[in-house]
PDB file of C-alpha atoms and ligand atoms in Angstrom:
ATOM      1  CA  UNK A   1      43.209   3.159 -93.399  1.00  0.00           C
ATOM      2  CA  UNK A   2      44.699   3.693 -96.617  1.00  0.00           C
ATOM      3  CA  UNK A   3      42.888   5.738 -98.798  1.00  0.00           C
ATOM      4  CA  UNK A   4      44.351   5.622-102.683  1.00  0.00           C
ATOM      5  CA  UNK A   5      42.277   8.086-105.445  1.00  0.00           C
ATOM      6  CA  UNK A   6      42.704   7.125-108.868  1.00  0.00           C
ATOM      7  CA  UNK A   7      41.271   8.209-112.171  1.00  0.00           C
ATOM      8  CA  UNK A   8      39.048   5.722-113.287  1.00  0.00           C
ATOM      9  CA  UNK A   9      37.335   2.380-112.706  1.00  0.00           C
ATOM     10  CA  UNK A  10      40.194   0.659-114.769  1.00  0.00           C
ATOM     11  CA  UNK A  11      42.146   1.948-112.883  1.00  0.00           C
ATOM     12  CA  UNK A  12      41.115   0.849-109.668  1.00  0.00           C
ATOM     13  CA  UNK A  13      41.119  -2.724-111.093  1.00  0.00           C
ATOM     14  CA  UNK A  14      44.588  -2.438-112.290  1.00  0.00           C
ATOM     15  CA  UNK A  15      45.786  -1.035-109.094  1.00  0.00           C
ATOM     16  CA  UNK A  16      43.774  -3.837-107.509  1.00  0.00           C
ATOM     17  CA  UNK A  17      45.236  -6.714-109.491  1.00  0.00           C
ATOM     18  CA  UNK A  18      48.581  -5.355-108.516  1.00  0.00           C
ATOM     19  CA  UNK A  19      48.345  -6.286-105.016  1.00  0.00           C
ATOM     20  CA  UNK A  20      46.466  -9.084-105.540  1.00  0.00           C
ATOM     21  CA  UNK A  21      49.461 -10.005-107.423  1.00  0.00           C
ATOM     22  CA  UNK A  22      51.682  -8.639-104.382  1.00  0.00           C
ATOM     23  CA  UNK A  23      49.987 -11.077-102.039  1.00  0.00           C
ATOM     24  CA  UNK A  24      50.467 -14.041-104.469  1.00  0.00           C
ATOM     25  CA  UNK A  25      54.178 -13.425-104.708  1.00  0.00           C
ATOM     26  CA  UNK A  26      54.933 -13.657-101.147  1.00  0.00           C
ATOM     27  CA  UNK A  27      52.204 -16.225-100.442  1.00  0.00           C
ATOM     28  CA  UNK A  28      51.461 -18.358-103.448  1.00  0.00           C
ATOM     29  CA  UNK A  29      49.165 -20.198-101.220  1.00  0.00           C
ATOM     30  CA  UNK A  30      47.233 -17.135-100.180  1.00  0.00           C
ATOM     31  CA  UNK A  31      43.323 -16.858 -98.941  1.00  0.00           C
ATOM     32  CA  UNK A  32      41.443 -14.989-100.620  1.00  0.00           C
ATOM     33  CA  UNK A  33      38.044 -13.474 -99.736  1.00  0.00           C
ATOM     34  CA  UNK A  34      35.893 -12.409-102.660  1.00  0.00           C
ATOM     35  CA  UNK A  35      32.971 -10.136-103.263  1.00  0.00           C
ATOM     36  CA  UNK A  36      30.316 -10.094-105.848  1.00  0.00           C
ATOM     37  CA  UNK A  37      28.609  -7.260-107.612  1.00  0.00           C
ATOM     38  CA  UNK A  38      29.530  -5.156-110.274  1.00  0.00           C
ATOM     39  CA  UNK A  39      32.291  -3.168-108.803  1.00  0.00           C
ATOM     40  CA  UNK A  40      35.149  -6.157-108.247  1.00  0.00           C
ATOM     41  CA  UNK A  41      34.342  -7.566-112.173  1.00  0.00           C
ATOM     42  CA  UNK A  42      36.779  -5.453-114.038  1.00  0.00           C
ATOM     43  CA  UNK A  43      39.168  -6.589-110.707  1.00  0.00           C
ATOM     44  CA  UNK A  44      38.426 -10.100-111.888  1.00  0.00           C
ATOM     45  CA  UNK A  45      39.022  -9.499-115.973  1.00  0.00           C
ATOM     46  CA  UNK A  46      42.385  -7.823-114.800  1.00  0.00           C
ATOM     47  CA  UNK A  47      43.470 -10.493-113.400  1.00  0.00           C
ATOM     48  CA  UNK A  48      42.132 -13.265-115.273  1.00  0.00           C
ATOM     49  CA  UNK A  49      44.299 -11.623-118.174  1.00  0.00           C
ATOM     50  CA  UNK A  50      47.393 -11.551-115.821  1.00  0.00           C
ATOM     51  CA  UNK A  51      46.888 -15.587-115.549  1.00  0.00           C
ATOM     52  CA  UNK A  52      46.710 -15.875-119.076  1.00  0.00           C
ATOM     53  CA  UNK A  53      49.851 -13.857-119.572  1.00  0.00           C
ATOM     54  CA  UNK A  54      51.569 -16.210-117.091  1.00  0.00           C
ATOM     55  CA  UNK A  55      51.789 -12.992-114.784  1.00  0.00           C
ATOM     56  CA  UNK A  56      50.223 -15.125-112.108  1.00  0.00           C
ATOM     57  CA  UNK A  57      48.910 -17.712-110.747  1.00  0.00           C
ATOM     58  CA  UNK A  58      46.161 -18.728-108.312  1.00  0.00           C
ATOM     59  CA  UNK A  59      46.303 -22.718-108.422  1.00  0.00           C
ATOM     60  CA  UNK A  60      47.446 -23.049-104.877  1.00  0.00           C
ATOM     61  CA  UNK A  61      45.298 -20.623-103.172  1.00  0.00           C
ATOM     62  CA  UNK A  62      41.530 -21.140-101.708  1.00  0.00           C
ATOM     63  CA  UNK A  63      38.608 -18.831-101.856  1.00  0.00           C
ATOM     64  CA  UNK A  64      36.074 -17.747 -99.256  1.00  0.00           C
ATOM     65  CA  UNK A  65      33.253 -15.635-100.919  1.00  0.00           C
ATOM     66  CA  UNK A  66      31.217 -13.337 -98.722  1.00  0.00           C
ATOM     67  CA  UNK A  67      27.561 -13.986 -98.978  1.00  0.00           C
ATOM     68  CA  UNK A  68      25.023 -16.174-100.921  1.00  0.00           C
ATOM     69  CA  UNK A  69      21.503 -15.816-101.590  1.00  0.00           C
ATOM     70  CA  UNK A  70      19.101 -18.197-100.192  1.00  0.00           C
ATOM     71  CA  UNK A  71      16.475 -20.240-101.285  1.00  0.00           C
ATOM     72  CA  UNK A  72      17.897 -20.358-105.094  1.00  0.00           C
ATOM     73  CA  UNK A  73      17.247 -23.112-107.044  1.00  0.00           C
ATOM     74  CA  UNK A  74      20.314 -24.792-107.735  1.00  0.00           C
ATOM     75  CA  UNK A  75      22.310 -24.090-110.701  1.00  0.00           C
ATOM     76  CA  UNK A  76      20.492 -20.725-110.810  1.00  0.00           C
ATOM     77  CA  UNK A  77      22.308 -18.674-112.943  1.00  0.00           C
ATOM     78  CA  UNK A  78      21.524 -15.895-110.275  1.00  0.00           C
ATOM     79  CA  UNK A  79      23.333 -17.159-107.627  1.00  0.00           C
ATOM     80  CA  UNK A  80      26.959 -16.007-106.564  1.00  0.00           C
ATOM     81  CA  UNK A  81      28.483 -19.024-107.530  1.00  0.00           C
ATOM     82  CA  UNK A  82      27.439 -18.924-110.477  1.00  0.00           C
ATOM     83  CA  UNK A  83      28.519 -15.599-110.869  1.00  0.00           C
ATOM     84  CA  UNK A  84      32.088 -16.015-109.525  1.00  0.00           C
ATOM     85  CA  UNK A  85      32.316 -18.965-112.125  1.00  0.00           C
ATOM     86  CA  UNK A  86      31.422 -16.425-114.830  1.00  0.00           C
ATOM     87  CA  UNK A  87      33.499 -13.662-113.564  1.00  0.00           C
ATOM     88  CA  UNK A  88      36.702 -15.091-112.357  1.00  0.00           C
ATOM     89  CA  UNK A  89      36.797 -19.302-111.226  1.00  0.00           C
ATOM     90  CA  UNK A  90      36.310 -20.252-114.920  1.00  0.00           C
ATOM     91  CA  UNK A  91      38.806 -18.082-116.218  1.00  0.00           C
ATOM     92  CA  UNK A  92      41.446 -18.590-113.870  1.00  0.00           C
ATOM     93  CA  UNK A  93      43.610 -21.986-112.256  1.00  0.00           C
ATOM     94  CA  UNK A  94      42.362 -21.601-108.875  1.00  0.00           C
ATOM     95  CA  UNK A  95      40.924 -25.236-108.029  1.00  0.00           C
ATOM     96  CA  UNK A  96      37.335 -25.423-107.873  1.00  0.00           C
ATOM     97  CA  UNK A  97      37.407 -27.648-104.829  1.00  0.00           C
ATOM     98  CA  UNK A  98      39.558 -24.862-103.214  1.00  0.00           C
ATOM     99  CA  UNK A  99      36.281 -21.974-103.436  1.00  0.00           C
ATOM    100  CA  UNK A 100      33.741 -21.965-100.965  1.00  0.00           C
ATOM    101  CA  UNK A 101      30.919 -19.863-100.610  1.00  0.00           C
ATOM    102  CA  UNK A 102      28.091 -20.112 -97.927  1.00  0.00           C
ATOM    103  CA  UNK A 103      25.771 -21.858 -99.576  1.00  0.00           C
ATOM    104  CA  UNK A 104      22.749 -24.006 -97.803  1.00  0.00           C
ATOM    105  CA  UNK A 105      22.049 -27.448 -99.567  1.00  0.00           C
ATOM    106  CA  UNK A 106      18.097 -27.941-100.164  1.00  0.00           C
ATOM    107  CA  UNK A 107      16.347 -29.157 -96.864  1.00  0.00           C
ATOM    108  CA  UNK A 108      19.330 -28.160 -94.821  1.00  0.00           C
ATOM    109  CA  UNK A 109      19.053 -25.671 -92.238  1.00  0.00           C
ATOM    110  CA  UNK A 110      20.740 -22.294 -93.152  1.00  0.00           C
ATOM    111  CA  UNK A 111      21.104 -21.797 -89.145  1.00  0.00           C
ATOM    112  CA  UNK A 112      23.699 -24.034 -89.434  1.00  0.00           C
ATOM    113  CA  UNK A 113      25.385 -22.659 -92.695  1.00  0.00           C
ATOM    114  CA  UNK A 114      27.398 -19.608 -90.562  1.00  0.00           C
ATOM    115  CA  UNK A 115      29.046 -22.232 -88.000  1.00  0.00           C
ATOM    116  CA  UNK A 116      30.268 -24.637 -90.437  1.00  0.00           C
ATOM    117  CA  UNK A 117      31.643 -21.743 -92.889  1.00  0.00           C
ATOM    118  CA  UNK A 118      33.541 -20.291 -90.103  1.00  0.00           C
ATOM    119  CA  UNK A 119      35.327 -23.546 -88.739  1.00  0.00           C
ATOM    120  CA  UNK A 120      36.453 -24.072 -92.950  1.00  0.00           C
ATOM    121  CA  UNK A 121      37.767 -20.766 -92.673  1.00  0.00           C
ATOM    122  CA  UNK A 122      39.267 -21.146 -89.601  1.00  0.00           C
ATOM    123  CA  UNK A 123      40.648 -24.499 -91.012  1.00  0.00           C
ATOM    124  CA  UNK A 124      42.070 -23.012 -93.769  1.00  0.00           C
ATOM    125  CA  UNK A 125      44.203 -20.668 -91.557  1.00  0.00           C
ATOM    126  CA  UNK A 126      42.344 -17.559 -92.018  1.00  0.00           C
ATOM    127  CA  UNK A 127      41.756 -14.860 -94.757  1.00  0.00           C
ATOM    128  CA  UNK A 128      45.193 -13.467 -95.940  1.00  0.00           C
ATOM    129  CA  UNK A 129      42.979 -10.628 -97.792  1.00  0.00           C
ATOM    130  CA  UNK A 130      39.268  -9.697 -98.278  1.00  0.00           C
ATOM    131  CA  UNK A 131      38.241  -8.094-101.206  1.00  0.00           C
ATOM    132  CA  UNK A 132      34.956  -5.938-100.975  1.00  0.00           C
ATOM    133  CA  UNK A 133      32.557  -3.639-102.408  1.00  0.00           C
ATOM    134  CA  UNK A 134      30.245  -1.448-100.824  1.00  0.00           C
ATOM    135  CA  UNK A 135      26.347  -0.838-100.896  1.00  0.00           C
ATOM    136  CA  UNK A 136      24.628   2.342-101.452  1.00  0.00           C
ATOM    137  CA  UNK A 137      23.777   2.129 -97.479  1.00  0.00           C
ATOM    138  CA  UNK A 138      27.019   1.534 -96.416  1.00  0.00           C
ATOM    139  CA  UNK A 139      26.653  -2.751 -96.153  1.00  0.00           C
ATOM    140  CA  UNK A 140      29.609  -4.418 -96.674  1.00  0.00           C
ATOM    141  CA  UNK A 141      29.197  -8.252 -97.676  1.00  0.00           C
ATOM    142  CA  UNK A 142      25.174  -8.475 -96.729  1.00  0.00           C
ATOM    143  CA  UNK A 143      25.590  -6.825 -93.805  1.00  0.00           C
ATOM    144  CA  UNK A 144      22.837  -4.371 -93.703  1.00  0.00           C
ATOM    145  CA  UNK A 145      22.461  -1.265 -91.542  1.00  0.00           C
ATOM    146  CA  UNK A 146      21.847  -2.554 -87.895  1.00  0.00           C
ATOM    147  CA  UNK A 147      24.000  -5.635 -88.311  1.00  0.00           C
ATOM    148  CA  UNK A 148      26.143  -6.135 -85.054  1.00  0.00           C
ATOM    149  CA  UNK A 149      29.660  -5.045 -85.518  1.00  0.00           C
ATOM    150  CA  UNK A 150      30.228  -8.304 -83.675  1.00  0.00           C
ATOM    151  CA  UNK A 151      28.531 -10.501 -86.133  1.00  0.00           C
ATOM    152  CA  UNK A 152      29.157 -13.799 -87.528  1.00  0.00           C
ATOM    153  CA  UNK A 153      28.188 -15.465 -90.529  1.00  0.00           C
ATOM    154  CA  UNK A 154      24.825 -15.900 -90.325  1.00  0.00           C
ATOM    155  CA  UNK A 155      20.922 -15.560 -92.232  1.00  0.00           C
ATOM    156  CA  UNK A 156      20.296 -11.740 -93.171  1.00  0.00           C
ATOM    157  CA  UNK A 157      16.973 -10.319 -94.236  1.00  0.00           C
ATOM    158  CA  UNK A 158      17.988  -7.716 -97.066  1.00  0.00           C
ATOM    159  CA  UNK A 159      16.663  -4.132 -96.991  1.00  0.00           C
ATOM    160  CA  UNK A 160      14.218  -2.628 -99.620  1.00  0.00           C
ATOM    161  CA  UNK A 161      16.996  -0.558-100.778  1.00  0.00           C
ATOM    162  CA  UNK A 162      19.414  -3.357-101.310  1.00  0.00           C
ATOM    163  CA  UNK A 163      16.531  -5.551-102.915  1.00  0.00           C
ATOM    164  CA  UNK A 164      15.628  -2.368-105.167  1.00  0.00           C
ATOM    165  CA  UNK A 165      19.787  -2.083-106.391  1.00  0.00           C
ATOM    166  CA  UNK A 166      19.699  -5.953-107.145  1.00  0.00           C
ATOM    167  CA  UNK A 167      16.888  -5.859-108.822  1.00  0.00           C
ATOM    168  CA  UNK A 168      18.229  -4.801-112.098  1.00  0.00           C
ATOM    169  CA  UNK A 169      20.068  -8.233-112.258  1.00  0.00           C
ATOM    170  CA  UNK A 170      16.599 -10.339-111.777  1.00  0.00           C
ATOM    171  CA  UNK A 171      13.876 -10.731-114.742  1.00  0.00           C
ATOM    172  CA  UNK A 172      10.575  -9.370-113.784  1.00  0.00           C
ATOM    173  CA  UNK A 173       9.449 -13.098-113.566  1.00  0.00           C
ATOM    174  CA  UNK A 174      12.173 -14.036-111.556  1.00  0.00           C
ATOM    175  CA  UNK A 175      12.612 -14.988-108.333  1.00  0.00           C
ATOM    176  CA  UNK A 176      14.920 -12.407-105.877  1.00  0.00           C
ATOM    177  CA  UNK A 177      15.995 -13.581-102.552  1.00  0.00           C
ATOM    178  CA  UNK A 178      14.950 -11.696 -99.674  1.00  0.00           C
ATOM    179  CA  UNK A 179      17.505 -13.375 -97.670  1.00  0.00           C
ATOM    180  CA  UNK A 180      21.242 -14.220 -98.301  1.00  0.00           C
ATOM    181  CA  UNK A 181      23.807 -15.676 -95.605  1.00  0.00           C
ATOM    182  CA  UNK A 182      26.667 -13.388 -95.195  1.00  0.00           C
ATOM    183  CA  UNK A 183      30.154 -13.385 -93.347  1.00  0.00           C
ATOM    184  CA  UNK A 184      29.502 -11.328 -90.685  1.00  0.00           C
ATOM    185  CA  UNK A 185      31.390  -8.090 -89.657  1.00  0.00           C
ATOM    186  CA  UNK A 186      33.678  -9.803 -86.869  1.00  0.00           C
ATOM    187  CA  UNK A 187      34.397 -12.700 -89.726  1.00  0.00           C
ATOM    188  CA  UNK A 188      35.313  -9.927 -92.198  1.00  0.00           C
ATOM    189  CA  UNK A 189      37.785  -8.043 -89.310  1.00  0.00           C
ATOM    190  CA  UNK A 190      39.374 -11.191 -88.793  1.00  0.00           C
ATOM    191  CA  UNK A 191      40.683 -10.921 -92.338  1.00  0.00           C
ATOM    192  CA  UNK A 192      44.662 -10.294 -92.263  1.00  0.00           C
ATOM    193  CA  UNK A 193      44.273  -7.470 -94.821  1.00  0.00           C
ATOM    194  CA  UNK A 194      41.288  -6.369 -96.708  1.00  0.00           C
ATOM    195  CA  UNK A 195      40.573  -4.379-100.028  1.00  0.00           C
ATOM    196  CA  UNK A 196      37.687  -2.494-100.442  1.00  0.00           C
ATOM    197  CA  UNK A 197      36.851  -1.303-104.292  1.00  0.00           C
ATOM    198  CA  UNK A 198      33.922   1.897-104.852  1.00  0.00           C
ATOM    199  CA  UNK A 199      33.451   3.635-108.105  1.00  0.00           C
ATOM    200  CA  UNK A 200      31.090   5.652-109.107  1.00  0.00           C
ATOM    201  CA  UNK A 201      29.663   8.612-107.435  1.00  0.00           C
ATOM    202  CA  UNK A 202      26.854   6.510-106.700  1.00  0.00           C
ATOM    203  CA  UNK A 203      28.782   5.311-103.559  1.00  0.00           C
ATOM    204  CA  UNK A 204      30.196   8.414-102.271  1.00  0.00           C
ATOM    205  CA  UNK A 205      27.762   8.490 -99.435  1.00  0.00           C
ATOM    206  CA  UNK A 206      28.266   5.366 -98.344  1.00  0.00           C
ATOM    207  CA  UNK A 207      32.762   6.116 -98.952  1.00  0.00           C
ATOM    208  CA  UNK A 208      32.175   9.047 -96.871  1.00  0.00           C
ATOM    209  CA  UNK A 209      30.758   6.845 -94.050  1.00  0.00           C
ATOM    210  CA  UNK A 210      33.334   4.425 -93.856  1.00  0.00           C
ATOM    211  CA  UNK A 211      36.311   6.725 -94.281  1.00  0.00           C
ATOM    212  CA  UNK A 212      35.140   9.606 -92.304  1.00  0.00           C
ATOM    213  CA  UNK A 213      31.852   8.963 -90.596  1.00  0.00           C
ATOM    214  CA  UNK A 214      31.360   7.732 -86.445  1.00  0.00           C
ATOM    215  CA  UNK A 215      31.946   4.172 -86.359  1.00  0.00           C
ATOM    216  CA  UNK A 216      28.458   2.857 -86.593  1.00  0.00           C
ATOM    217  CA  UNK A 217      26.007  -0.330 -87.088  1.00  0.00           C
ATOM    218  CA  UNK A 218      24.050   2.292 -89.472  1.00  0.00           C
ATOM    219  CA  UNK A 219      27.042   2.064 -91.757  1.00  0.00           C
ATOM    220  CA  UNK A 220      28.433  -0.720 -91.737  1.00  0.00           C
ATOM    221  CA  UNK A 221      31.456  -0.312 -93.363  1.00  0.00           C
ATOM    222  CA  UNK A 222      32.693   1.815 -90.965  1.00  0.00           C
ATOM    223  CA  UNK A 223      33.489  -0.735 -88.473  1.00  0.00           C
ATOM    224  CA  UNK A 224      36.700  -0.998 -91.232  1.00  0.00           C
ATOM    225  CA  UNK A 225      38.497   1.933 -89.330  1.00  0.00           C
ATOM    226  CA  UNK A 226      39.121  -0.546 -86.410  1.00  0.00           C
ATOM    227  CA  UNK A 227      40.720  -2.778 -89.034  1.00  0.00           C
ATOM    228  CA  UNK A 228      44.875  -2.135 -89.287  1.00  0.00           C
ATOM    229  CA  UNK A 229      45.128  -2.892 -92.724  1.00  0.00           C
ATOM    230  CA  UNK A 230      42.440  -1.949 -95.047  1.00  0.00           C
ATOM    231  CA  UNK A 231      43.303  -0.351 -98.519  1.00  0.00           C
ATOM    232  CA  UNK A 232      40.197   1.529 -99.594  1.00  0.00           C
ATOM    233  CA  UNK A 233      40.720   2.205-103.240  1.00  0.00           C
ATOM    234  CA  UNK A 234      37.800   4.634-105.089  1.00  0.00           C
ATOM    235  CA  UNK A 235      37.585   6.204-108.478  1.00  0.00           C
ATOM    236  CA  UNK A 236      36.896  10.217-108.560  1.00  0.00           C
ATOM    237  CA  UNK A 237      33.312  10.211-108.288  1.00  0.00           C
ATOM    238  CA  UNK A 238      33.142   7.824-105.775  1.00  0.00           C
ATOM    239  CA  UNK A 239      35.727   9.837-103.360  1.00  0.00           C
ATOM    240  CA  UNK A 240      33.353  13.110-104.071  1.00  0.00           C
ATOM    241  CA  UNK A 241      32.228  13.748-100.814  1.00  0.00           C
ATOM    242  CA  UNK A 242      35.395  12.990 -99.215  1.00  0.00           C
ATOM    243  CA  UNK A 243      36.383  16.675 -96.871  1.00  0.00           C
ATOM    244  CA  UNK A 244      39.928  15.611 -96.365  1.00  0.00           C
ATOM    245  CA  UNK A 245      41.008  14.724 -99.689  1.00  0.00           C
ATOM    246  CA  UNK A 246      44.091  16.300-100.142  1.00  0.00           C
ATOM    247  CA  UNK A 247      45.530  14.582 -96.974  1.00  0.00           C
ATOM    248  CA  UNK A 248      45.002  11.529 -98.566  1.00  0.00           C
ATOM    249  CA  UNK A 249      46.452  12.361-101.933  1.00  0.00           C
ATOM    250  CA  UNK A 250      49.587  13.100-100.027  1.00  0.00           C
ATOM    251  CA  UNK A 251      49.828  10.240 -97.505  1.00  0.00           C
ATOM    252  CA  UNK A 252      49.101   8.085-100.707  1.00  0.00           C
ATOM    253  CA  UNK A 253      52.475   9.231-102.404  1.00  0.00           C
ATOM    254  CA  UNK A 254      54.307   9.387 -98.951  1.00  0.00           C
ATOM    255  CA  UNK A 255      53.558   6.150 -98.373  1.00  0.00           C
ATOM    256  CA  UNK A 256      54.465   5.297-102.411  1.00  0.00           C
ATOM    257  CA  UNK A 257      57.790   6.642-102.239  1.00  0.00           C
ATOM    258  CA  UNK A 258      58.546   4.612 -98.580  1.00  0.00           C
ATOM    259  CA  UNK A 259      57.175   1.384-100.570  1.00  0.00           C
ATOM    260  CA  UNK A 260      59.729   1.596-103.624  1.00  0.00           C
ATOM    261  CA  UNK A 261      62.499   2.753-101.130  1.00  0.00           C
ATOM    262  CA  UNK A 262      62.060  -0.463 -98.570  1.00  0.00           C
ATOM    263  CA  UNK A 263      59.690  -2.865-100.296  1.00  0.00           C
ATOM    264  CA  UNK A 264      56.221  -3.734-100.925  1.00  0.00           C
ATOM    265  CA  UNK A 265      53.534  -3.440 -98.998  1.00  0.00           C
ATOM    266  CA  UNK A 266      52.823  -7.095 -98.439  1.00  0.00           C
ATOM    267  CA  UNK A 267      56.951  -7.756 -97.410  1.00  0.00           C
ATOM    268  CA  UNK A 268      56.281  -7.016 -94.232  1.00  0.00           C
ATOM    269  CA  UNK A 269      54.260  -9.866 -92.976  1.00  0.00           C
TER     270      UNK A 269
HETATM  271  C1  GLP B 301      25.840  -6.594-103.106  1.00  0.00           C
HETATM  272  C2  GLP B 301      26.896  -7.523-102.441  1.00  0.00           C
HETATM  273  C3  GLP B 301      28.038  -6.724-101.863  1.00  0.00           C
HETATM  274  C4  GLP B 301      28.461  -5.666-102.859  1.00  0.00           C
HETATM  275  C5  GLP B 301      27.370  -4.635-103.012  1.00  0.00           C
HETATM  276  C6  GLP B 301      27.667  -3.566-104.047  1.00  0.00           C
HETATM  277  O1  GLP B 301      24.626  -6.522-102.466  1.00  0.00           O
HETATM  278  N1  GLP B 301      26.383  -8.413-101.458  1.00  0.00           N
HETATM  279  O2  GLP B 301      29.120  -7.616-101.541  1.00  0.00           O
HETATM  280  O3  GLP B 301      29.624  -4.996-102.387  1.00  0.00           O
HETATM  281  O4  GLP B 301      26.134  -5.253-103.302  1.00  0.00           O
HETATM  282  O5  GLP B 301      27.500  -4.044-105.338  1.00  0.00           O
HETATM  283  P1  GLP B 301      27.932  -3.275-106.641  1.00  0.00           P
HETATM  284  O6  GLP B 301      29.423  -3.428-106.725  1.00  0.00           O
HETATM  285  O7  GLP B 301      27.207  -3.962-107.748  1.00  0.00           O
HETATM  286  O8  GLP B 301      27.524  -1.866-106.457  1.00  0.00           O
END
């Protein structure tokens, strides 16, 4: 696990962009998994801007988001599609065809959402890289404390405390989801490379757990430290509570100075 400190949230997104923007360059084509929330927007501004500029281009890659909430109405301007069509789609020249999320059509079953979503990602040759955020409890896409580290995508029931941190994005009169259906942990493992954003000190709990914590269904993230190549990039705050800090500071610019000696990161595959 690579664990990169930086200043700030901005910089985390322009760090982020950068090897989004690695990825693109050797695979123009690329898969990319995408998370919601508030952490990976300023990720999607950065490099929404870097389209503009010409810096880069997304128009032959495809998109497989993490979760969806269930039992929106459609069009709901809560949903995660309609949030990644905010955030990033819209703004960009991916192809809308080419973004899926796991959504369940009205009167369909949602049992049969998680199948279908995993033979289109299949299909579509895998996840080259999985971006992610993290929840206060350690739940990485929807997959709350408990969830089998062998899970698939599939219905979740949310927890109180996840329901609570969403709740600020709902109207009082509004309906929140108590469910959502969610990649599962083995679908997110199967990802060739994954990305995982936290800022704030609000998360340092939870950053502690997957860096340094037992690998455990109570926190889910830390099923990540089986992964080969995960990037975990956090602002201060967020790497607080972090007891081996200064090993990571130095690995980071170890590993910086064998990068600009014998090419990128991504040059490898
Ligand atoms: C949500 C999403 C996760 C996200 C997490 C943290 O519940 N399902 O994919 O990582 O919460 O969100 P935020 O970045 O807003 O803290």
């Amino acid at each position: 696990m690579e664990v990169v400190i930086l200043k700030d949230a901005d910089d985390v997104a322009v760090h982020g962009a950068a090897l989004v923007e690695a990825m693109l360059r050797v695979k123009p084509q690329a898969v990319f998994g995408f998370a919601t929330g508030g952490t990976p927007r300023a990720l999607y501004r950065r490099l929404a801007e870097r389209q503009r500029a010409g810096e880069v281009s997304f128009s032959r890659s495809t998109s497989f988001n993490l979760d969806e909430y269930l039992g929106l109405p459609p069009d709901s301007p809560q949903s995660y599609r309609a949030y990644m069509r905010r955030e990033f789609f819209d703004r960009v020249d991916i192809d809308p065809a080419a973004t899926h999320l796991p959504e369940c059509a009205p009167g369909e079953d949602p049992q049969r959402v998680g199948p279908r979503y995993e033979a289109m990602i299949r299909e579509a040759g895998g996840i080259d890289l999985q971006i992610l955020g993290i929840g206060h409890n350690g739940h990485i896409g929807f997959n709350e404390p408990s969830s089998s580290l062998a899970s698939r995508t599939r219905v979740k029931t949310l927890t109180p405390r996840t329901l609570e941190a969403n709740s600020r994005l709902f109207d009082d009169d509004e309906f929140q989801p108590r469910l959502a259906i969610t990649m599962g942990i083995a679908t997110i493992m199967e990802a060739r490379r994954i990305l995982l954003l936290a800022t704030g000190e609000a998360k340092a709990a939870a950053v502690a757990g997957l860096v340094e914590g037992p690998v455990t269904a109570m926190c889910p993230a830390s099923a990540l430290q089986l992964h080969e190549r995960v990037t975990v990039l956090l602002d201060e705050a967020a790497a607080a509570k972090l007891r081996h800090r200064a090993y990571y500071d130095l690995a980071y610019r170890e590993n910086r100075a064998l990068k600009e000696r014998f090419g990128d990161f991504y040059a490898a595959d």
